[in-house]
mmCIF file of C-alpha atoms in Angstrom:
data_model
loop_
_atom_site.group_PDB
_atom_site.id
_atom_site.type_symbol
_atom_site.label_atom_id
_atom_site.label_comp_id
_atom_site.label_asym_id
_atom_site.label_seq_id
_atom_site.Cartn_x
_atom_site.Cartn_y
_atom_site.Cartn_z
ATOM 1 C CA UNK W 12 62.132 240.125 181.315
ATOM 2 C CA UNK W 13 58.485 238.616 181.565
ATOM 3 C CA UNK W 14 56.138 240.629 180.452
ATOM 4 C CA UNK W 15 53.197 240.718 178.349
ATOM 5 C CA UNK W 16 52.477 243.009 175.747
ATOM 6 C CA UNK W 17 48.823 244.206 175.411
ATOM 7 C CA UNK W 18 47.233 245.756 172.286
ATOM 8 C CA UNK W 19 46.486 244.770 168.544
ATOM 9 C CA UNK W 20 48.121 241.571 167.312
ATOM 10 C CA UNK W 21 49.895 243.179 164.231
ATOM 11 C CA UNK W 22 51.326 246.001 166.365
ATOM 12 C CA UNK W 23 52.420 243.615 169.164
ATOM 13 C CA UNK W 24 54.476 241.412 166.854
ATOM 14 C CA UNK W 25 56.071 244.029 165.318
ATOM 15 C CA UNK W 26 57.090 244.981 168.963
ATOM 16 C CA UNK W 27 58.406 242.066 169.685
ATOM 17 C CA UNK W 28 60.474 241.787 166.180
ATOM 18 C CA UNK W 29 62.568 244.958 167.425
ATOM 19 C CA UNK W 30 66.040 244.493 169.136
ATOM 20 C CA UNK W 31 66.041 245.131 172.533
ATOM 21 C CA UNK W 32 68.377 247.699 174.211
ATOM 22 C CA UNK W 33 69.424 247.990 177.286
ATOM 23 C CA UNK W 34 67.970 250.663 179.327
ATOM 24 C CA UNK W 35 70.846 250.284 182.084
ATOM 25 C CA UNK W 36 73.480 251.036 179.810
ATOM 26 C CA UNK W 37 72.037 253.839 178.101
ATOM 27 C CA UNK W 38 72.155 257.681 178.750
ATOM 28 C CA UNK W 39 68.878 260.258 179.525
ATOM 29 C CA UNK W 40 68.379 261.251 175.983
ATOM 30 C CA UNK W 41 69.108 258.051 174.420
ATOM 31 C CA UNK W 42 66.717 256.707 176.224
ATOM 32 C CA UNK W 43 63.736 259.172 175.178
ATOM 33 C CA UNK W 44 65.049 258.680 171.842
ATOM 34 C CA UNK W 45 64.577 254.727 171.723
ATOM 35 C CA UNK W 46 61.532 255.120 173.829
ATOM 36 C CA UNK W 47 59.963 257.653 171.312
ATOM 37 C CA UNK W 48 60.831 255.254 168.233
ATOM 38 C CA UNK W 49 58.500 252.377 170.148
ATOM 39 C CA UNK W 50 55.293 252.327 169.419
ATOM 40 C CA UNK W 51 52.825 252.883 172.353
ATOM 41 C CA UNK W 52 51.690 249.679 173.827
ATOM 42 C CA UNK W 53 50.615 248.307 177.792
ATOM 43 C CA UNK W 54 53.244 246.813 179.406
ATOM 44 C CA UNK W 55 52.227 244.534 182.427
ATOM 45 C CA UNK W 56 54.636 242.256 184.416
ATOM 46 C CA UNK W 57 53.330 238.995 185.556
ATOM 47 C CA UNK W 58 54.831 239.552 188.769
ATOM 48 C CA UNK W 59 52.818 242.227 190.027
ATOM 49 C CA UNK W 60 50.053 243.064 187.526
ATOM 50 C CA UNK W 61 50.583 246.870 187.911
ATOM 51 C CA UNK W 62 50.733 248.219 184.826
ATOM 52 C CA UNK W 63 54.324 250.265 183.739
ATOM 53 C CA UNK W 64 55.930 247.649 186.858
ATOM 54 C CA UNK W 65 58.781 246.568 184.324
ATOM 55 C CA UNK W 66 61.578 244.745 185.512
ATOM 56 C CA UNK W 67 64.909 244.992 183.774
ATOM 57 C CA UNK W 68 67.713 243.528 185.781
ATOM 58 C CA UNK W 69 66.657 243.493 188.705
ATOM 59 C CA UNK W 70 65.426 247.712 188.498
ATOM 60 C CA UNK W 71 62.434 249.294 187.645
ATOM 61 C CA UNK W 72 62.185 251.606 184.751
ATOM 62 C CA UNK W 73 61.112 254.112 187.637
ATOM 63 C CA UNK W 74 64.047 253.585 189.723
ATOM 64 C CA UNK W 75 66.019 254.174 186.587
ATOM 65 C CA UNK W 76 64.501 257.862 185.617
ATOM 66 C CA UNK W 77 64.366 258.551 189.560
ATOM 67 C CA UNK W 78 67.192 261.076 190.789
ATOM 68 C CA UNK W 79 68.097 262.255 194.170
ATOM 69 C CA UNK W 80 69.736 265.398 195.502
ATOM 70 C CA UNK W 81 72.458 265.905 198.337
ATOM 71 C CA UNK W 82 69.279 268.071 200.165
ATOM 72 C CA UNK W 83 67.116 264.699 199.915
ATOM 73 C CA UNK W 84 64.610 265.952 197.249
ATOM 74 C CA UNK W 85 64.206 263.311 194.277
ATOM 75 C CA UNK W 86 62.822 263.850 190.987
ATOM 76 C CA UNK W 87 61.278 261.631 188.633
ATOM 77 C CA UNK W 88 61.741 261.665 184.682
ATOM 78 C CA UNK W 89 59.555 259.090 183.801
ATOM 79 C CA UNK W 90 57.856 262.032 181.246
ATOM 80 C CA UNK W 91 59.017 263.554 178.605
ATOM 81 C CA UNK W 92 57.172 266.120 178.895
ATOM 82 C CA UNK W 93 57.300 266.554 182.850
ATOM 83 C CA UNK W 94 58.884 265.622 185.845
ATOM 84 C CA UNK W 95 57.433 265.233 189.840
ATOM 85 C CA UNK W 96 59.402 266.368 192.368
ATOM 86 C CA UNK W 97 59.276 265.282 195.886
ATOM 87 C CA UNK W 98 61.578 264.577 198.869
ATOM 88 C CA UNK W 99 62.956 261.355 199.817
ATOM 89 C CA UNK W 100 61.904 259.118 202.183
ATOM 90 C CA UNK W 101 64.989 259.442 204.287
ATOM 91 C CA UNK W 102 64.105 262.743 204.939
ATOM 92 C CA UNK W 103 60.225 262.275 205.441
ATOM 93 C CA UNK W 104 61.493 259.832 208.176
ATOM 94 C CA UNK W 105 64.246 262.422 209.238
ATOM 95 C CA UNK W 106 61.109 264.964 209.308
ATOM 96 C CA UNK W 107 58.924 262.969 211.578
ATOM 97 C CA UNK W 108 55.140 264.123 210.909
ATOM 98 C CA UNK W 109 54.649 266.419 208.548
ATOM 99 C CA UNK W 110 51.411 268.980 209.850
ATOM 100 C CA UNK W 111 51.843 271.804 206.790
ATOM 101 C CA UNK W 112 53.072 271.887 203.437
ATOM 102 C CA UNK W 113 53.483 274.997 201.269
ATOM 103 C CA UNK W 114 53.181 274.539 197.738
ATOM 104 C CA UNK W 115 54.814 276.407 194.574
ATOM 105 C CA UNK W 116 52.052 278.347 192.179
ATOM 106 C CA UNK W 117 51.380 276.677 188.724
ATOM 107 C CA UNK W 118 53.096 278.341 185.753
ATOM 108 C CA UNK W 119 55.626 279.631 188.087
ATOM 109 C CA UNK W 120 59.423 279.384 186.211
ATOM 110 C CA UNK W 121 62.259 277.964 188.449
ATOM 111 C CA UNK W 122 66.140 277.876 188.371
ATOM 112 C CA UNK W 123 67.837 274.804 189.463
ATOM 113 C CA UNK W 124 68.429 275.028 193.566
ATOM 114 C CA UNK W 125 65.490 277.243 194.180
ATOM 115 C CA UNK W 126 63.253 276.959 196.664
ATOM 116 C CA UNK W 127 59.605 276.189 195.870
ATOM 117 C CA UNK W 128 57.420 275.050 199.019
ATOM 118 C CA UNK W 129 58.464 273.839 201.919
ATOM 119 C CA UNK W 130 57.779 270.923 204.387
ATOM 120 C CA UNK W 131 56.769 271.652 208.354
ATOM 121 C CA UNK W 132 57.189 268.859 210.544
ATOM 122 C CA UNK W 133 56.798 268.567 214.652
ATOM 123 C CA UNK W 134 60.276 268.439 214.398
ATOM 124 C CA UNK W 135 60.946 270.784 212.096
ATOM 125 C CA UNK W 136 60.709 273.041 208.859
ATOM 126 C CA UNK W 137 62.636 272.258 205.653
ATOM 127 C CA UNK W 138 62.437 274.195 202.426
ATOM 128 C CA UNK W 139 62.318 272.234 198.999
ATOM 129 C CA UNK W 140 64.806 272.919 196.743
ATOM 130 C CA UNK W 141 63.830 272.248 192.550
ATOM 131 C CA UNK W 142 66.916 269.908 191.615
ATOM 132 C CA UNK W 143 66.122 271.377 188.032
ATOM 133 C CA UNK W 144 65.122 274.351 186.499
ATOM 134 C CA UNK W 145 61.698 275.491 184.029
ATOM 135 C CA UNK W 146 58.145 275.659 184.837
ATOM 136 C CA UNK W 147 55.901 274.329 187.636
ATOM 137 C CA UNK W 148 53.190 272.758 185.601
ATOM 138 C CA UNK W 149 51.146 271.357 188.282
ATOM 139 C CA UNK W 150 51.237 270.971 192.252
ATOM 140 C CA UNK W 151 50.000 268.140 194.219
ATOM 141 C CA UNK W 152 46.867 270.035 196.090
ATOM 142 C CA UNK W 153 45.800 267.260 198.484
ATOM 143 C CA UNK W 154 48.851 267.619 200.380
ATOM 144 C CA UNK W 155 47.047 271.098 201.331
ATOM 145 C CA UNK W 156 43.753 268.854 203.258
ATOM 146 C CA UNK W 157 46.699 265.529 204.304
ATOM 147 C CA UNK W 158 49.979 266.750 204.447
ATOM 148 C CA UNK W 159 50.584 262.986 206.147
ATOM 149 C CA UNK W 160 50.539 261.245 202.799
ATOM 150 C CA UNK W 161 53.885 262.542 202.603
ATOM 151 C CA UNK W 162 54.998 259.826 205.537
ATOM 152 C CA UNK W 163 53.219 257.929 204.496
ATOM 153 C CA UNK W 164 54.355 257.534 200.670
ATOM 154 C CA UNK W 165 57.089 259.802 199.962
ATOM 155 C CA UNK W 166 58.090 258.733 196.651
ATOM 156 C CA UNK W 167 55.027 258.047 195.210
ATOM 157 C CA UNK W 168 51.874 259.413 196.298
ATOM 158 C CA UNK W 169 53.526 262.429 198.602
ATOM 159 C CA UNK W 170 55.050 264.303 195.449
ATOM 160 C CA UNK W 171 54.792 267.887 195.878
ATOM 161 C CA UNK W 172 54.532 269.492 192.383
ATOM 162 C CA UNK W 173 55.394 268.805 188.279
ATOM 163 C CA UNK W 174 57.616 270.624 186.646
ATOM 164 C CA UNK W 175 58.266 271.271 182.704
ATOM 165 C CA UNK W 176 62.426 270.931 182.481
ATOM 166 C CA UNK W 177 63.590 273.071 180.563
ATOM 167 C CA UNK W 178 67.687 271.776 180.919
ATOM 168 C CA UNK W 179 67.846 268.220 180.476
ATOM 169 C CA UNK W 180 71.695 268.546 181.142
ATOM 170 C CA UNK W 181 70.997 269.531 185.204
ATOM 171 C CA UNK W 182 70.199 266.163 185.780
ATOM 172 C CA UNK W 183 73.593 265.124 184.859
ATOM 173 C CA UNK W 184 75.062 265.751 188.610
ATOM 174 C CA UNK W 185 72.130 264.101 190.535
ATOM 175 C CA UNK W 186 72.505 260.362 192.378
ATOM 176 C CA UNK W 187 70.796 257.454 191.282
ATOM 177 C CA UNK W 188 69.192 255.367 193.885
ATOM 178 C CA UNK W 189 72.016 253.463 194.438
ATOM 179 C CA UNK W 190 74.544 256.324 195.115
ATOM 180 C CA UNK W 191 71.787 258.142 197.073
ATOM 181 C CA UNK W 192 71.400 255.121 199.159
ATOM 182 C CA UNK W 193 75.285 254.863 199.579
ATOM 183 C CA UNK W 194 75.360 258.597 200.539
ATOM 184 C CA UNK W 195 72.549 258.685 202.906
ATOM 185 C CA UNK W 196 74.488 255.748 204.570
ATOM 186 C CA UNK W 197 77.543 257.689 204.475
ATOM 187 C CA UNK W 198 75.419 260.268 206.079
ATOM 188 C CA UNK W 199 74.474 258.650 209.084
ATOM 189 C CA UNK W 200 77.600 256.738 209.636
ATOM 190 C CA UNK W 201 79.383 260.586 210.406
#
């Protein structure tokens, strides 16, 4: 992994004097746990200069904390303390242009598989199901003026709201993106 580590020069060598663990082999909450025992510092990779872009073989720490459902909604666990919640772009493609999203209301607690906004398209209308439960802790309001930036960047810029989790273990039976992939082939191979 090439990176650069940014900050004071003391607290950068002492970064680099810890063992390294592998993120790929290790499970949700041993991963906060080792993450929590670093201390904070700016990561950078020389490939793309985007800060947090880390490469570890051959993933991203985001595609590593992203999780998809069967319903195509994905959530990301990069926080600790929250998680966004969006749909995929397989079905933002399957969706065709989206004209109207409806948002959950802040502060709003959830169950895992409820619904909490939903996603018009010229096609057609989708609710969005929260693969998790706990509290929405913020929504993505400028889907309200460009409900388009959902084509447009589904996983990233199109998320729909944050949520506080309050059940760390109902991530356990969502798909990485490499069984989501292999199931949305699946899906339109039938």
């Amino acid at each position: 992994m090439a990176a650069v580590i940014a900050g004071s020069g003391a607290a950068a060598a002492k970064l680099l004097q810890r063992p390294v663990h592998s993120l790929a082999r290790c499970s949700r909450q041993q991963y906060l746990r080792l993450r929590a025992q670093q201390a904070p510092a700016t990561v950078r990779s020389f490939t793309s200069g985007r800060r947090g872009s880390v490469v570890h073989r051959g993933k991203s720490i985001t595609a590593l904390e992203k999780k998809y459902t069967e319903d195509h909604e994905w959530i990301d666990i990069s926080s600790p303390e929250s998680a966004s919640i969006g749909i995929s772009t397989y079905a933002a493609k399957a969706l065709g242009d989206v004209v109207y999203v409806e948002l959950p209301t802040v502060d709003t607690e959830v169950n895992k598989g409820d619904a909490i906004g939903a996603v018009e398209s010229v096609k057609s209308a989708s609710d969005i199901m929260t693969p998790v439960g706990g509290t929405i802790i913020e929504v993505n309001s400028v889907l309200e003026e460009k409900p388009g930036t959902i084509n447009k960047s589904p996983e990233g810029d199109g998320w729909l709201a944050k949520i506080k989790v309050t059940d760390t273990t109902e991530l356990e039976g969502l798909m990485d993106a490499e069984a989501y992939r292999a199931f949305t082939e699946e899906v339109e191979d039938k």
